[in-house]
XYZ file of C-alpha atoms in Angstrom:
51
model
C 119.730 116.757 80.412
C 115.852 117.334 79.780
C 114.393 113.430 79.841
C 110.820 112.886 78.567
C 108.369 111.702 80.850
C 107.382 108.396 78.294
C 111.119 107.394 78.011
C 111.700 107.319 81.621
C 108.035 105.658 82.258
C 109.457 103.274 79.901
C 112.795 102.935 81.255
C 111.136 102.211 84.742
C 108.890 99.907 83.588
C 111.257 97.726 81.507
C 113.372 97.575 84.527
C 110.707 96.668 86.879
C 109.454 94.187 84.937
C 112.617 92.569 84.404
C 114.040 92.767 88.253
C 110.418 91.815 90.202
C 108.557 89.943 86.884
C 105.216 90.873 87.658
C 101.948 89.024 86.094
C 101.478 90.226 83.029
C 97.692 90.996 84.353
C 98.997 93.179 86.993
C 101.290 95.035 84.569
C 98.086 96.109 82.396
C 96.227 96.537 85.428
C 98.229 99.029 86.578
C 98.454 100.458 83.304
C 95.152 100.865 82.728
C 94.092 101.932 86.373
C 96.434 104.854 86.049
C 95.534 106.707 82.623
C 91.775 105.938 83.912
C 92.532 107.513 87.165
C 94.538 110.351 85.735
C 91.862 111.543 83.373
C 88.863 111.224 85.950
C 87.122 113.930 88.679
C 89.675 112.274 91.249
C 93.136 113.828 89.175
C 92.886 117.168 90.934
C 92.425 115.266 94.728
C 94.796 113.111 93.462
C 97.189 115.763 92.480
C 97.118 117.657 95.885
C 98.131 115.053 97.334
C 100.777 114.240 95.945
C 102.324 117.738 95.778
């Protein structure tokens, strides 16, 4: 079974939220800090290492 990427994001996130109940702020922090990061120079660094 072939899950989309946004509906598991969303699945983890719901859960985490609910489970550790984060500040909000840090929720949109982290948000925000990642599609920033992931459409900057850094991605490919980034990228490599992960992988």
């Amino acid at each position: 079974m072939d899950v989309p990427l946004w509906i598991a994001l969303i699945a983890v996130g719901w859960l985490g939220i609910k489970l550790i109940r984060p500040p909000a702020w840090l929720v949109i922090v982290l948000l925000l800090g990642g599609y920033l990061l992931a459409d900057s120079l850094l991605a490919p660094a980034i990228d490599t290492a992960i992988k």
